[in-house]
Amino acid sequence: MDSRYTYKIEHWQFHKGDIGGIWEALRETPKGSAEDALQWDAVTVPHCFNAKDALDPETSYYQGPCWYRTQISIGNPFQNGDTYMLFEGTGQITEVYLDQQHIHTHEGGYDEWTVALTPYLSEPNRNHTISIRCDNSRNLETIPSDLADFTIYGGLYRTVSLVYEPKIYVDQIHVLPVYDYHTHNGDIKVSGRLNTSIITVNMTIQIIDDTDTQVIEKSISSTNGKFCTSFTLASVEPWSPDTPTLYKCTVGWEVEGQYTTRDEWFGFRCFEFKEHGPFLLNGKRLLLKGTHRHEDHAGVGAAQTSNSITEEMHLIKAMGANFIRLGHYQQRREVLDLCDILGILVWEEIPWCRGGLGGYPYREMGKRMLKNMIEQHYNHPSVIIWGLGNEIDWPGDFPSYEAKKIRMYLQELNTLAHTLDPNRKTAIRRCEFCKDVVDVYSPSIWAGWYRGHYREYKKSTISHCKDVAHFLHVEWGADSHANRFSEDPYRGLENLATGTGTDERDNDASLFGGIARASKDGNWSENYACDLFDWTLKEQLTMPDLTGSAFWPFKDFATPLRKDNPIPYVNQKGVVQRDLTKKETYYVVQSYWSDNPMVRLFGHGWTIRWGSEGEQKEFRAYSNCPRAELFLDGRSLGERERNTEDFPAAGLRWNAELTAGSHAIVVKAYYGNEVFEDGYNFMYQSEQWGKPAAIRSQFRASDQHTILWEIEVVDSQNRRCLDFDKRVYFSAAGNSPLITEMGTATGSRIIECANGRASIALQNINTPSVLAAWIKGLPLCFEQYPTRE
């Protein structure tokens, strides 16, 4: 039996705001009574108290204390066993009370931590009240900085568990496997510690392979509460993205006639960053094809469900990625487990992100978080890099900014990381005066978005490759507003300056002022984003010394720094929306990275195209199949052979003259004897629209739980203004059915139009309400919901 009994703690109540004292958390008063001074609501943990207000377009999200409480009954099945609570991550400063007694304080929002309950349990078999205060108030002496470009969430946003252990148990196991790709042998070192150093414990170490066969067993004894042993296995199966083979290490021990075990999973692999050269995994070159992940999701914030995490990680793998940077903090164990299982290499980092460098408490917090991250995720074969910071050259939190002190502190972190784990690499992103401190460095290269043109990507990247011994490009890409398309995606970019660098500099992320740049002057269309991705991915294939890259990020996420974006407070660089709805860029990446045959006809959301009668228009397909054929209204436009050097769309593009009216378009991609197909219908409009004059609306079916209220901006002749992109403000009177603060194209109360259209999801309920849509300069649009029969 496994030594631990773990139970998820449930039946939580939540109070937004602070309380006057712990007695107010213990005091039971009938809800609604005169004595009910506090509002306590039933919630499910994981729970994030900024799940909605982080996306409120009109107010800043709440940063401050909130409280949780629940009843627990202690019943440890082990005689004289140990009882504690396991927190997988809470935001951001957390205080724990058992009944009236304060028993623990934890600083940091992302590492795991435990609270011992045994010393405080004087009376067995009785109920206790657990009260927890979570506080994400602004605090310059904690990390991450509030200048970091992501929401500093608050709450019990990861699982909280009650854990029972026997009297003597293994507290930690570290498995260090070393793979020799020449001999295919694996050396293993197993070390760990017990919860006591008083007695010597006889232990058994077993290694079990992926077929559930025991391949070795060894008996050892602990010394001063620690144990260590090593051995060699012949002909092991290595772990890789293509074959993520996992082994199991089982540590067993017997105390007072009771035999218990604990398991840890691991994998054999070796890797190397060649100097000024490529990345090698198990002796062979592997181009790292990566993305990034924030722990953030529509409707729940940081309290992402296991199902949505699993769906997200499978989408990343299906896209063809073999690498991910977990930005910018330690993420939950489920994410790392899935990376191990799916075969996704990992750069994981601590949340030292922007702001400068604080004092002693700040620095100690950073070291503690680094130590916890390494110790807690040590056994994951997916992890190859420990990140020590991001954009640490970005000042702002403190009156003084000293590069020398930042460099010295980074050196301390680098030494600590290598002391705790000498077998993995360290890295940072964007701090030129520290690029030689760590093993792997990623400079700022945002060709075609924050600076320059995307055609400058290769030249800039090669220059940086030569500048540091071990180079890895993380963070590139472009924002795109879902379902916004353009017949001229380069309009407004005529004055882009080239030859002046491709790095992001201060205020480049702003939508106002400064030099001409795509991020400010472009239209954020899916067309432009696809072109940037297409060109960058094509160029990466032509650089044999490139270690790899990771575009930023996989999924749109909340940030308090981007109020003026088309969806306020959302970083929209994801290839999927915040609810995992795919954008067109997802398929561009998949066409380059995935080994599974696929085809995607560009522009499924481009329901109306426009131009003059008989004008030639281009159609594209993104596919990894060797050839494809396009059909317009049943007529073949010919076959094209795929050639990644033929930009755009690797040569899979066609031109056709269009006439006004409805059209059907289908692409067939050929892979051996298999045919893969994709298509959609669209309208072509040759009649030019006039000045925006009104808003018209309609309800459209979505699913059994929701419908969409769609608005369109039209001219005086009721023609849709297909280039209209101003903000629409949705609201409702009565029992509002609006689904808002999702940070998505159909879940945002304030959002910019895409091709003269916007929509918002509604709960499919029968309670009457009046909906309103307002756009500056246009008459209000009202609609009754549900509509009258």
JSON list of N, CA and C in Angstrom, two decimals, residues 642-673:
[
{"chain": "A", "resi": 642, "resn": "ARG", "atom": "N", "xyz": [3.44, 21.07, -52.05]},
{"chain": "A", "resi": 642, "resn": "ARG", "atom": "CA", "xyz": [3.89, 21.80, -50.87]},
{"chain": "A", "resi": 642, "resn": "ARG", "atom": "C", "xyz": [5.41, 21.97, -50.90]},
{"chain": "A", "resi": 643, "resn": "ASN", "atom": "N", "xyz": [5.86, 23.19, -50.65]},
{"chain": "A", "resi": 643, "resn": "ASN", "atom": "CA", "xyz": [7.28, 23.52, -50.61]},
{"chain": "A", "resi": 643, "resn": "ASN", "atom": "C", "xyz": [7.46, 24.59, -49.55]},
{"chain": "A", "resi": 644, "resn": "THR", "atom": "N", "xyz": [8.09, 24.24, -48.43]},
{"chain": "A", "resi": 644, "resn": "THR", "atom": "CA", "xyz": [8.17, 25.18, -47.31]},
{"chain": "A", "resi": 644, "resn": "THR", "atom": "C", "xyz": [8.91, 26.47, -47.66]},
{"chain": "A", "resi": 645, "resn": "GLU", "atom": "N", "xyz": [9.72, 26.45, -48.73]},
{"chain": "A", "resi": 645, "resn": "GLU", "atom": "CA", "xyz": [10.43, 27.67, -49.14]},
{"chain": "A", "resi": 645, "resn": "GLU", "atom": "C", "xyz": [9.55, 28.61, -49.96]},
{"chain": "A", "resi": 646, "resn": "ASP", "atom": "N", "xyz": [8.37, 28.13, -50.35]},
{"chain": "A", "resi": 646, "resn": "ASP", "atom": "CA", "xyz": [7.47, 28.92, -51.19]},
{"chain": "A", "resi": 646, "resn": "ASP", "atom": "C", "xyz": [6.45, 29.63, -50.30]},
{"chain": "A", "resi": 647, "resn": "PHE", "atom": "N", "xyz": [6.79, 30.84, -49.85]},
{"chain": "A", "resi": 647, "resn": "PHE", "atom": "CA", "xyz": [5.94, 31.62, -48.95]},
{"chain": "A", "resi": 647, "resn": "PHE", "atom": "C", "xyz": [4.94, 32.41, -49.77]},
{"chain": "A", "resi": 648, "resn": "PRO", "atom": "N", "xyz": [3.69, 32.55, -49.33]},
{"chain": "A", "resi": 648, "resn": "PRO", "atom": "CA", "xyz": [3.11, 31.99, -48.10]},
{"chain": "A", "resi": 648, "resn": "PRO", "atom": "C", "xyz": [2.46, 30.63, -48.32]},
{"chain": "A", "resi": 649, "resn": "ALA", "atom": "N", "xyz": [2.09, 30.01, -47.20]},
{"chain": "A", "resi": 649, "resn": "ALA", "atom": "CA", "xyz": [1.34, 28.75, -47.16]},
{"chain": "A", "resi": 649, "resn": "ALA", "atom": "C", "xyz": [2.08, 27.61, -47.84]},
{"chain": "A", "resi": 650, "resn": "ALA", "atom": "N", "xyz": [3.41, 27.69, -47.88]},
{"chain": "A", "resi": 650, "resn": "ALA", "atom": "CA", "xyz": [4.25, 26.63, -48.46]},
{"chain": "A", "resi": 650, "resn": "ALA", "atom": "C", "xyz": [3.78, 26.27, -49.87]},
{"chain": "A", "resi": 651, "resn": "GLY", "atom": "N", "xyz": [3.35, 27.28, -50.63]},
{"chain": "A", "resi": 651, "resn": "GLY", "atom": "CA", "xyz": [2.94, 27.08, -52.01]},
{"chain": "A", "resi": 651, "resn": "GLY", "atom": "C", "xyz": [1.51, 26.62, -52.20]},
{"chain": "A", "resi": 652, "resn": "LEU", "atom": "N", "xyz": [0.80, 26.33, -51.11]},
{"chain": "A", "resi": 652, "resn": "LEU", "atom": "CA", "xyz": [-0.58, 25.84, -51.22]},
{"chain": "A", "resi": 652, "resn": "LEU", "atom": "C", "xyz": [-1.53, 27.04, -51.25]},
{"chain": "A", "resi": 653, "resn": "ARG", "atom": "N", "xyz": [-1.52, 27.74, -52.38]},
{"chain": "A", "resi": 653, "resn": "ARG", "atom": "CA", "xyz": [-2.36, 28.93, -52.55]},
{"chain": "A", "resi": 653, "resn": "ARG", "atom": "C", "xyz": [-2.83, 29.00, -54.01]},
{"chain": "A", "resi": 654, "resn": "TRP", "atom": "N", "xyz": [-4.00, 29.61, -54.16]},
{"chain": "A", "resi": 654, "resn": "TRP", "atom": "CA", "xyz": [-4.65, 29.69, -55.45]},
{"chain": "A", "resi": 654, "resn": "TRP", "atom": "C", "xyz": [-5.27, 31.07, -55.61]},
{"chain": "A", "resi": 655, "resn": "ASN", "atom": "N", "xyz": [-5.42, 31.52, -56.85]},
{"chain": "A", "resi": 655, "resn": "ASN", "atom": "CA", "xyz": [-6.10, 32.76, -57.15]},
{"chain": "A", "resi": 655, "resn": "ASN", "atom": "C", "xyz": [-7.30, 32.47, -58.03]},
{"chain": "A", "resi": 656, "resn": "ALA", "atom": "N", "xyz": [-8.38, 33.19, -57.78]},
{"chain": "A", "resi": 656, "resn": "ALA", "atom": "CA", "xyz": [-9.59, 33.01, -58.57]},
{"chain": "A", "resi": 656, "resn": "ALA", "atom": "C", "xyz": [-10.36, 34.32, -58.63]},
{"chain": "A", "resi": 657, "resn": "GLU", "atom": "N", "xyz": [-11.01, 34.56, -59.79]},
{"chain": "A", "resi": 657, "resn": "GLU", "atom": "CA", "xyz": [-11.88, 35.72, -59.93]},
{"chain": "A", "resi": 657, "resn": "GLU", "atom": "C", "xyz": [-13.21, 35.44, -59.25]},
{"chain": "A", "resi": 658, "resn": "LEU", "atom": "N", "xyz": [-13.68, 36.41, -58.49]},
{"chain": "A", "resi": 658, "resn": "LEU", "atom": "CA", "xyz": [-14.92, 36.23, -57.73]},
{"chain": "A", "resi": 658, "resn": "LEU", "atom": "C", "xyz": [-16.01, 37.17, -58.24]},
{"chain": "A", "resi": 659, "resn": "THR", "atom": "N", "xyz": [-17.21, 36.64, -58.23]},
{"chain": "A", "resi": 659, "resn": "THR", "atom": "CA", "xyz": [-18.39, 37.44, -58.54]},
{"chain": "A", "resi": 659, "resn": "THR", "atom": "C", "xyz": [-19.26, 37.53, -57.30]},
{"chain": "A", "resi": 660, "resn": "ALA", "atom": "N", "xyz": [-20.07, 38.55, -57.22]},
{"chain": "A", "resi": 660, "resn": "ALA", "atom": "CA", "xyz": [-20.90, 38.77, -56.04]},
{"chain": "A", "resi": 660, "resn": "ALA", "atom": "C", "xyz": [-21.84, 37.59, -55.83]},
{"chain": "A", "resi": 661, "resn": "GLY", "atom": "N", "xyz": [-21.98, 37.22, -54.54]},
{"chain": "A", "resi": 661, "resn": "GLY", "atom": "CA", "xyz": [-22.90, 36.14, -54.20]},
{"chain": "A", "resi": 661, "resn": "GLY", "atom": "C", "xyz": [-22.25, 35.08, -53.34]},
{"chain": "A", "resi": 662, "resn": "SER", "atom": "N", "xyz": [-22.93, 33.95, -53.23]},
{"chain": "A", "resi": 662, "resn": "SER", "atom": "CA", "xyz": [-22.49, 32.86, -52.36]},
{"chain": "A", "resi": 662, "resn": "SER", "atom": "C", "xyz": [-21.56, 31.92, -53.10]},
{"chain": "A", "resi": 663, "resn": "HIS", "atom": "N", "xyz": [-20.55, 31.42, -52.38]},
{"chain": "A", "resi": 663, "resn": "HIS", "atom": "CA", "xyz": [-19.58, 30.50, -52.96]},
{"chain": "A", "resi": 663, "resn": "HIS", "atom": "C", "xyz": [-19.25, 29.40, -51.96]},
{"chain": "A", "resi": 664, "resn": "ALA", "atom": "N", "xyz": [-18.87, 28.25, -52.50]},
{"chain": "A", "resi": 664, "resn": "ALA", "atom": "CA", "xyz": [-18.42, 27.12, -51.69]},
{"chain": "A", "resi": 664, "resn": "ALA", "atom": "C", "xyz": [-16.99, 26.79, -52.07]},
{"chain": "A", "resi": 665, "resn": "ILE", "atom": "N", "xyz": [-16.15, 26.61, -51.08]},
{"chain": "A", "resi": 665, "resn": "ILE", "atom": "CA", "xyz": [-14.75, 26.33, -51.33]},
{"chain": "A", "resi": 665, "resn": "ILE", "atom": "C", "xyz": [-14.33, 25.10, -50.54]},
{"chain": "A", "resi": 666, "resn": "VAL", "atom": "N", "xyz": [-13.60, 24.21, -51.19]},
{"chain": "A", "resi": 666, "resn": "VAL", "atom": "CA", "xyz": [-13.17, 22.95, -50.59]},
{"chain": "A", "resi": 666, "resn": "VAL", "atom": "C", "xyz": [-11.72, 22.70, -50.99]},
{"chain": "A", "resi": 667, "resn": "VAL", "atom": "N", "xyz": [-10.91, 22.22, -50.05]},
{"chain": "A", "resi": 667, "resn": "VAL", "atom": "CA", "xyz": [-9.55, 21.79, -50.37]},
{"chain": "A", "resi": 667, "resn": "VAL", "atom": "C", "xyz": [-9.42, 20.31, -50.05]},
{"chain": "A", "resi": 668, "resn": "LYS", "atom": "N", "xyz": [-8.72, 19.60, -50.93]},
{"chain": "A", "resi": 668, "resn": "LYS", "atom": "CA", "xyz": [-8.40, 18.20, -50.71]},
{"chain": "A", "resi": 668, "resn": "LYS", "atom": "C", "xyz": [-6.89, 18.06, -50.68]},
{"chain": "A", "resi": 669, "resn": "ALA", "atom": "N", "xyz": [-6.39, 17.51, -49.57]},
{"chain": "A", "resi": 669, "resn": "ALA", "atom": "CA", "xyz": [-4.95, 17.29, -49.41]},
{"chain": "A", "resi": 669, "resn": "ALA", "atom": "C", "xyz": [-4.67, 15.81, -49.54]},
{"chain": "A", "resi": 670, "resn": "TYR", "atom": "N", "xyz": [-3.62, 15.46, -50.28]},
{"chain": "A", "resi": 670, "resn": "TYR", "atom": "CA", "xyz": [-3.32, 14.08, -50.61]},
{"chain": "A", "resi": 670, "resn": "TYR", "atom": "C", "xyz": [-2.05, 13.62, -49.89]},
{"chain": "A", "resi": 671, "resn": "TYR", "atom": "N", "xyz": [-2.20, 12.54, -49.13]},
{"chain": "A", "resi": 671, "resn": "TYR", "atom": "CA", "xyz": [-1.08, 11.96, -48.39]},
{"chain": "A", "resi": 671, "resn": "TYR", "atom": "C", "xyz": [-1.07, 10.47, -48.70]},
{"chain": "A", "resi": 672, "resn": "GLY", "atom": "N", "xyz": [-0.25, 10.08, -49.70]},
{"chain": "A", "resi": 672, "resn": "GLY", "atom": "CA", "xyz": [-0.29, 8.70, -50.16]},
{"chain": "A", "resi": 672, "resn": "GLY", "atom": "C", "xyz": [-1.65, 8.42, -50.77]},
{"chain": "A", "resi": 673, "resn": "ASN", "atom": "N", "xyz": [-2.29, 7.37, -50.30]},
{"chain": "A", "resi": 673, "resn": "ASN", "atom": "CA", "xyz": [-3.62, 7.02, -50.79]},
{"chain": "A", "resi": 673, "resn": "ASN", "atom": "C", "xyz": [-4.74, 7.67, -49.99]}
]
